[in-house]
XYZ file of C-alpha atoms in Angstrom:
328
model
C 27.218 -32.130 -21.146
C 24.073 -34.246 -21.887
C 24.696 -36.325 -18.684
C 25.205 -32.908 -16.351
C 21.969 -31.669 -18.195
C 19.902 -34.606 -17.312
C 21.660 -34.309 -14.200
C 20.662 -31.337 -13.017
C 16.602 -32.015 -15.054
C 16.648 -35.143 -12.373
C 17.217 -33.333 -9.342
C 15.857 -29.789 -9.838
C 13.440 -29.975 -12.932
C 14.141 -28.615 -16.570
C 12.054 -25.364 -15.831
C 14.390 -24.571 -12.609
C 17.454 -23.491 -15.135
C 15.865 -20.559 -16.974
C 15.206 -18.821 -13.444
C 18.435 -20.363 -11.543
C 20.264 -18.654 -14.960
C 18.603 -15.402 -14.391
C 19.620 -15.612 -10.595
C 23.081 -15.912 -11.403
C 23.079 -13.250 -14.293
C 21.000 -10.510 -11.616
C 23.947 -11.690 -8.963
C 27.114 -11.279 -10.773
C 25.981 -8.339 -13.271
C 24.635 -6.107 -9.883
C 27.023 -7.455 -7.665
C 30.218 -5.964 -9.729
C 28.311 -2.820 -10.763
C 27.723 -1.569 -6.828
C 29.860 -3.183 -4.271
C 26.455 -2.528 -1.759
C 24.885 -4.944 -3.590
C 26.043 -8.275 -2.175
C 25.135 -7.496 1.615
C 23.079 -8.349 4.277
C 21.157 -5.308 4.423
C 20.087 -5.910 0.045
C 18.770 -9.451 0.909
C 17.233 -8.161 4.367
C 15.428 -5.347 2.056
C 14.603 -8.248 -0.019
C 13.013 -10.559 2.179
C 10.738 -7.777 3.640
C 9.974 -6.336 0.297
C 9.128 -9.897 -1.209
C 6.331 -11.368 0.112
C 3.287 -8.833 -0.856
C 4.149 -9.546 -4.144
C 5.081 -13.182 -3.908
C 1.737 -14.147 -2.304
C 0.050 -12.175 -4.979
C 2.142 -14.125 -7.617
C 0.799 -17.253 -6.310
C -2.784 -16.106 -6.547
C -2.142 -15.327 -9.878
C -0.950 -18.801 -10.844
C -3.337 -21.267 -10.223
C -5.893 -19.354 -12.744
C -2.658 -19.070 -15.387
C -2.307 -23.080 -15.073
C -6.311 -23.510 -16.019
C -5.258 -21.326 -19.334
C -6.996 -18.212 -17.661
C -6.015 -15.131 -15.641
C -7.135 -13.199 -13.165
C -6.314 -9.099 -13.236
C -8.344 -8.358 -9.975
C -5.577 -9.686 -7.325
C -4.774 -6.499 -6.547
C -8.183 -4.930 -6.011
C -9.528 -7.808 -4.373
C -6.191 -7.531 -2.117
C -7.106 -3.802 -1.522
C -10.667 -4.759 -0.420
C -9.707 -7.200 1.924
C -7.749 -5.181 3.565
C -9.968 -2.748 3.804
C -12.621 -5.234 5.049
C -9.895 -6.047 7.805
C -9.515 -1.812 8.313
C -13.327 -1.450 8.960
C -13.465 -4.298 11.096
C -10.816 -3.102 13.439
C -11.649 0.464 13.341
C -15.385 -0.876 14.433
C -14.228 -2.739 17.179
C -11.445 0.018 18.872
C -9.367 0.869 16.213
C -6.071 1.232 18.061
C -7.872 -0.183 21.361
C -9.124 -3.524 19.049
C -7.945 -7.328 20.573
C -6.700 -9.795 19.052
C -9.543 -11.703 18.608
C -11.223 -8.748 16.492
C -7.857 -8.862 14.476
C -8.625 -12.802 13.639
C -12.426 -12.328 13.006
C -11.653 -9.209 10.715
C -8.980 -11.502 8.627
C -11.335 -14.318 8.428
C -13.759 -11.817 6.799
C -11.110 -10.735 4.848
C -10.335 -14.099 3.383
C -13.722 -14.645 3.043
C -14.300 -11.813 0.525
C -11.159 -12.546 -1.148
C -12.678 -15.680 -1.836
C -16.316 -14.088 -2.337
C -14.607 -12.423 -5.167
C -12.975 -15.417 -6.967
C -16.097 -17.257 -6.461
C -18.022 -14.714 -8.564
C -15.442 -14.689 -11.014
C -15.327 -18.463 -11.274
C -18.989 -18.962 -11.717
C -19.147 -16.460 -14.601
C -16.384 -18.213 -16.140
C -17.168 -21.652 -15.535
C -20.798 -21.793 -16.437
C -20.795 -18.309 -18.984
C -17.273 -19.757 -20.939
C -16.697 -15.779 -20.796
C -13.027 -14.967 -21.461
C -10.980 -14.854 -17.829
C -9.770 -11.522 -19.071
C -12.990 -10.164 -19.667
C -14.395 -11.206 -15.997
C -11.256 -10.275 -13.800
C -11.114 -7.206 -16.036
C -14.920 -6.406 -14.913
C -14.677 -7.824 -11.283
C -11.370 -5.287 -11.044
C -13.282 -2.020 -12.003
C -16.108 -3.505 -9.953
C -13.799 -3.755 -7.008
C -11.717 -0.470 -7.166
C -14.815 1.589 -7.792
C -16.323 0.158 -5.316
C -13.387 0.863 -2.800
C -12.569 4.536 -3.876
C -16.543 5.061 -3.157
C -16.684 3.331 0.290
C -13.429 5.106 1.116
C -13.845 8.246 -0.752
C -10.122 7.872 -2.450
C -8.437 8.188 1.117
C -6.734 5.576 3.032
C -7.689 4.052 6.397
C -5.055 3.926 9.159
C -4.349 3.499 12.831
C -4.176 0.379 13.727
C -3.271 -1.779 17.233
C 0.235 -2.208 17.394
C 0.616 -5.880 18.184
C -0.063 -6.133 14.127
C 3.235 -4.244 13.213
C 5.637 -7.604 13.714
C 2.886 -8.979 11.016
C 4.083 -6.458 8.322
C 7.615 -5.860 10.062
C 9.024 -8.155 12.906
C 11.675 -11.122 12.500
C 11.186 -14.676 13.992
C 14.793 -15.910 14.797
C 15.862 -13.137 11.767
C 13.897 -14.099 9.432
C 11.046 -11.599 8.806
C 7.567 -12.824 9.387
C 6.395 -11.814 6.256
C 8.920 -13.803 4.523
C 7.760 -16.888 6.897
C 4.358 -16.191 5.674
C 5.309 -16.183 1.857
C 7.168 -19.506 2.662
C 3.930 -21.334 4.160
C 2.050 -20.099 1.208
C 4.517 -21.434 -1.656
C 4.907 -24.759 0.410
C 0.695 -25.237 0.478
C 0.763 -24.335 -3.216
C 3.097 -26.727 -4.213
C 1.562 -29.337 -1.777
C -1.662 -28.466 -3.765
C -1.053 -28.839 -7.361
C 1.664 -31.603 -6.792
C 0.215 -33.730 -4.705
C -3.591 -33.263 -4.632
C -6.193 -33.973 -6.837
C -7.289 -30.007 -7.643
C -3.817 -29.657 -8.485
C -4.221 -32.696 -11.225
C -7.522 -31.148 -12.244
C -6.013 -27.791 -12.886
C -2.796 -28.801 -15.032
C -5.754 -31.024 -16.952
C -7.920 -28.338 -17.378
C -4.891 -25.964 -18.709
C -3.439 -28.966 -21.204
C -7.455 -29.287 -22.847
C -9.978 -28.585 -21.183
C -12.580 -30.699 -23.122
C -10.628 -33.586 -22.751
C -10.437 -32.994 -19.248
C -14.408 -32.693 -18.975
C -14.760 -36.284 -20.878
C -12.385 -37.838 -18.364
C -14.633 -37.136 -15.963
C -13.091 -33.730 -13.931
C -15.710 -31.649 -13.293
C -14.431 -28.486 -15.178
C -17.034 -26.085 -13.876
C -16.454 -26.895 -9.889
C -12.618 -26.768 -10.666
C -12.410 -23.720 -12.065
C -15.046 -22.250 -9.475
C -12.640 -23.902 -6.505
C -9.644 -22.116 -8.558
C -10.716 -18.608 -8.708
C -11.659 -18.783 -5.197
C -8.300 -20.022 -3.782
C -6.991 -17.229 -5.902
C -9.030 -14.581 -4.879
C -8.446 -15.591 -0.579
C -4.687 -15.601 -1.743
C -4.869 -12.266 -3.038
C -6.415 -11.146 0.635
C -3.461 -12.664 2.620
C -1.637 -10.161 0.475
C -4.039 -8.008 1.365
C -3.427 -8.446 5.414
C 0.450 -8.337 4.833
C 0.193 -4.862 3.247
C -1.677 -3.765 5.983
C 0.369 -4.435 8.275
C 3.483 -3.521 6.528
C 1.966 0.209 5.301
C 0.320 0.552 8.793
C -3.057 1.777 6.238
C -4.840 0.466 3.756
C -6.465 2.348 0.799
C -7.279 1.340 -3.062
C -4.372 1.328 -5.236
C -2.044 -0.134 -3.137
C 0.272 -2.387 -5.042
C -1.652 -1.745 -8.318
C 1.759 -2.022 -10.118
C 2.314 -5.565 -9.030
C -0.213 -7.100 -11.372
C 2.172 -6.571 -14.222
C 4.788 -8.270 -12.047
C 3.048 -11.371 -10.807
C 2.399 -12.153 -14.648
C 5.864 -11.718 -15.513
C 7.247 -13.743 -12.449
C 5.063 -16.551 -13.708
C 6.136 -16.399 -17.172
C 9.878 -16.106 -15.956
C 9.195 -19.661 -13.869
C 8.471 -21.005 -16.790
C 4.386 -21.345 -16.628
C 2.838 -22.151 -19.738
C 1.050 -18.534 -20.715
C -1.660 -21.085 -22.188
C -1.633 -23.395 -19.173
C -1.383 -27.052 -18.003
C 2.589 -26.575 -17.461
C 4.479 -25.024 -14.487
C 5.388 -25.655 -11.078
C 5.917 -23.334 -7.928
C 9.239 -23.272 -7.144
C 10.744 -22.068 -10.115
C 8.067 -19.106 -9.892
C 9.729 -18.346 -6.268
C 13.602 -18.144 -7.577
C 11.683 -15.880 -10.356
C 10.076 -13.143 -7.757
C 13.971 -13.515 -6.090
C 15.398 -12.612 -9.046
C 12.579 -9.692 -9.477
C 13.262 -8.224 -6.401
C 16.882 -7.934 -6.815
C 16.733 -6.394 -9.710
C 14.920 -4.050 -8.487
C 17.077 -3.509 -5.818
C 20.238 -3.260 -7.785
C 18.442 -0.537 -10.009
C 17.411 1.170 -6.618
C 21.776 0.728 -5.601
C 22.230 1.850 -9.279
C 20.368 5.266 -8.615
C 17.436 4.113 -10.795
C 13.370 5.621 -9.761
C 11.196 2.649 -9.636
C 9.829 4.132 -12.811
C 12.445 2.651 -14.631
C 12.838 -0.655 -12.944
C 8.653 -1.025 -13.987
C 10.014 0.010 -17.249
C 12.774 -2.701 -17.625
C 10.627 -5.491 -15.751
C 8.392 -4.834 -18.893
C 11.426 -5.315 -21.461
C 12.027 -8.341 -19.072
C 8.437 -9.791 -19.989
C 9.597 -9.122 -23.465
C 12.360 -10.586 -23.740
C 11.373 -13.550 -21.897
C 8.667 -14.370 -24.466
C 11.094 -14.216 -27.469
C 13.578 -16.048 -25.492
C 10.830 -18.909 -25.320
C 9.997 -18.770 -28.385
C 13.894 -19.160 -29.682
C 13.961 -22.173 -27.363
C 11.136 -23.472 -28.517
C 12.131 -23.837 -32.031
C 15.381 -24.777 -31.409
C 14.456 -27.839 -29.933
C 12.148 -28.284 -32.706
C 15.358 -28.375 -34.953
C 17.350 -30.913 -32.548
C 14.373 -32.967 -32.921
C-alpha cells in the first residue's frame, strides 16, 4: 500500500488524491442516482459552463498562495466587461470590427489589471489586510458599475463574438480552449518562473522571504495585477457567452473559486498548492452541480451544499492533518 501510495505521490503529486477522490465519489454517487448523468450532453454542459468560473478560480489563486485574497474578481470581471460593452457600443455596436473587439479587450485587461494594481499597492506598501482592500476595491467597483450603468445591463453585440462565448473548435468549446491556455500559463508561471518562486515564498513567511532578498512589495503588486487581468478574461468570456454584460454577473462564483482552491488542496494560509489539482476541483464542482440540476435540485441548493462542501473540506483537513501528526 505504501509503495502504490508513493506511487501514485511520484507521478501525480500527494495533493492530486483528495480532488481525483472527490472525482470519483461525484462520478459513481450521480452516475447511479440519474442514468442522464454519464452522457455526452452532462460533460458538453460542463465544458461550456466551466470556464467563467475556472478562469476566475485562477485569479483567485495566485493572491491565496501569497497568504492573501482577493474578493473583487467578480466585480472587476463585471467592469471589464463592461469596459469591453462601451467600447463596442462606441465604435458600431452590432456594426463594430474586429479590430474594435481587440482594442476594447486590451482595455479590458488593462483595467482588470488597473484594479489589482491598486489593490496591490495598498497592500504591499499599507500591510492592510487583503480582505480589507479587495473588500473595499469590490464595493468600489460594483457601485461604481450600477452608477455608470444605472443597474441595467448592456447588450447587442457583433455576432462574430458569439463562437467566443459559444462555438466548438474540432468539438471542443472555445471557452473550454481558453480555460485550458489559462491553467497551462498558470502552472508555467508558478512552476517554472521566478514570480511563481517568489509567491510560494512570500505565502510560506513572508519576512523571511524579504531577507532573502525577494522584493515582497513588487511581488505582491505584480500578483494582484495578474489577478485582477485574469478576472477580466472572465470578464470577456461572460460576455460573450450572456450576449450582455451588467454588474452582478457571476457574483455567486466568488464563494466557489475559494472553495475550488481549498478543495485542490491550496494552503488557506499560503505558500502550498499547485494548479492542476485546483482544475480536477472546478470538474468536480461543476458536476455536482450538474447532477443536482439531473437530480431536480434549484441552484439554490447546489450554492447551499457547495457551502457544506467548503465545510466539510476544512474539517476533513484538519482530521488529516492530525492524523499524520499521530503516524509521526
Amino acid at each position: 500500500m505504501n509503495a502504490l501510495a508513493a506511487r501514485f505521490n511520484a507521478i501525480f503529486g500527494a495533493d492530486m488524491a483528495g480532488p481525483l477522490a472527490a472525482l470519483a465519489v461525484v462520478l459513481i454517487v450521480f452516475g447511479f442516482a440519474s442514468p442522464h448523468f454519464l452522457t455526452g450532453a452532462t460533460f458538453g454542459s460542463v465544458a461550456f459552463q466551466l470556464p467563467e468560473l475556472g478562469v476566475l478560480t485562477l485569479a483567485m489563486l495566485m493572491p491565496i498562495l501569497t497568504g492573501g485574497l482577493n474578493l473583487a474578481i467578480t466585480f472587476t470581471a463585471n467592469i471589464a466587461g463592461l469596459t469591453l460593452a462601451w467600447t463596442l457600443q462606441a465604435n458600431g455596436g452590432i456594426d463594430a470590427g474586429p479590430g474594435t473587439f481587440l482594442l476594447g479587450s486590451a482595455l479590458a485587461l488593462a483595467v482588470g489589471a488597473a484594479s489589482g494594481l491598486v489593490m496591490g499597492l495598498v497592500i504591499a506598501f499599507t500591510r492592510a489586510h487583503p480582505i480589507l482592500v479587495s473588500l473595499s476595491m469590490m464595493i468600489c467597483l460594483r457601485g461604481l458599475g450600477e452608477f455608470l450603468t444605472r443597474g441595467g445591463d448592456i447588450s447587442g453585440f457583433p455576432t462574430f463574438i458569439a463562437p467566443i462565448g459559444h462555438g466548438s473548435i474540432l468539438g471542443i468549446p472555445v471557452p473550454l480552449l481558453i480555460l485550458i491556455a489559462c491553467v497551462i500559463a498558470s502552472h508555467i508561471l508558478l512552476s517554472r518562473s521566478k514570480l511563481g518562486f517568489s509567491t510560494y515564498m512570500i505565502g510560506s513567511n513572508i519576512e523571511s522571504a524579504r531577507y532573502s532578498g525577494i522584493n515582497t512589495r513588487k511581488v505582491l503588486v505584480l500578483v494582484y495585477m495578474l489577478s485582477g487581468a485574469m478576472a477580466a478574461v472572465a470578464g470577456i468570456i461572460m460576455l460573450a457567452r450572456f450576449n450582455s454584460v451588467r454588474v452582478g454577473h457571476g457574483e455567486s462564483y466568488l464563494l466557489i473559486t475559494v472553495l475550488a482552491c481549498f478543495l485542490g488542496g491550496i494552503n488557506p494560509f499560503g505558500g502550498f498548492g499547485r494548479v492542476l489539482p485546483v482544475f480536477v476541483a472546478l470538474i468536480v464542482l461543476q458536476l455536482l452541480s450538474s447532477g443536482l440540476n439531473l437530480l431536480g435540485a434549484n441552484q439554490h441548493l447546489t450554492t447551499a451544499v457547495w457551502g457544506i462542501l467548503l465545510i466539510v473540506v476544512m474539517v476533513l483537513r484538519w482530521f488529516s492533518a492530525k492524523f499524520i501528526r499521530i503516524v509521526k
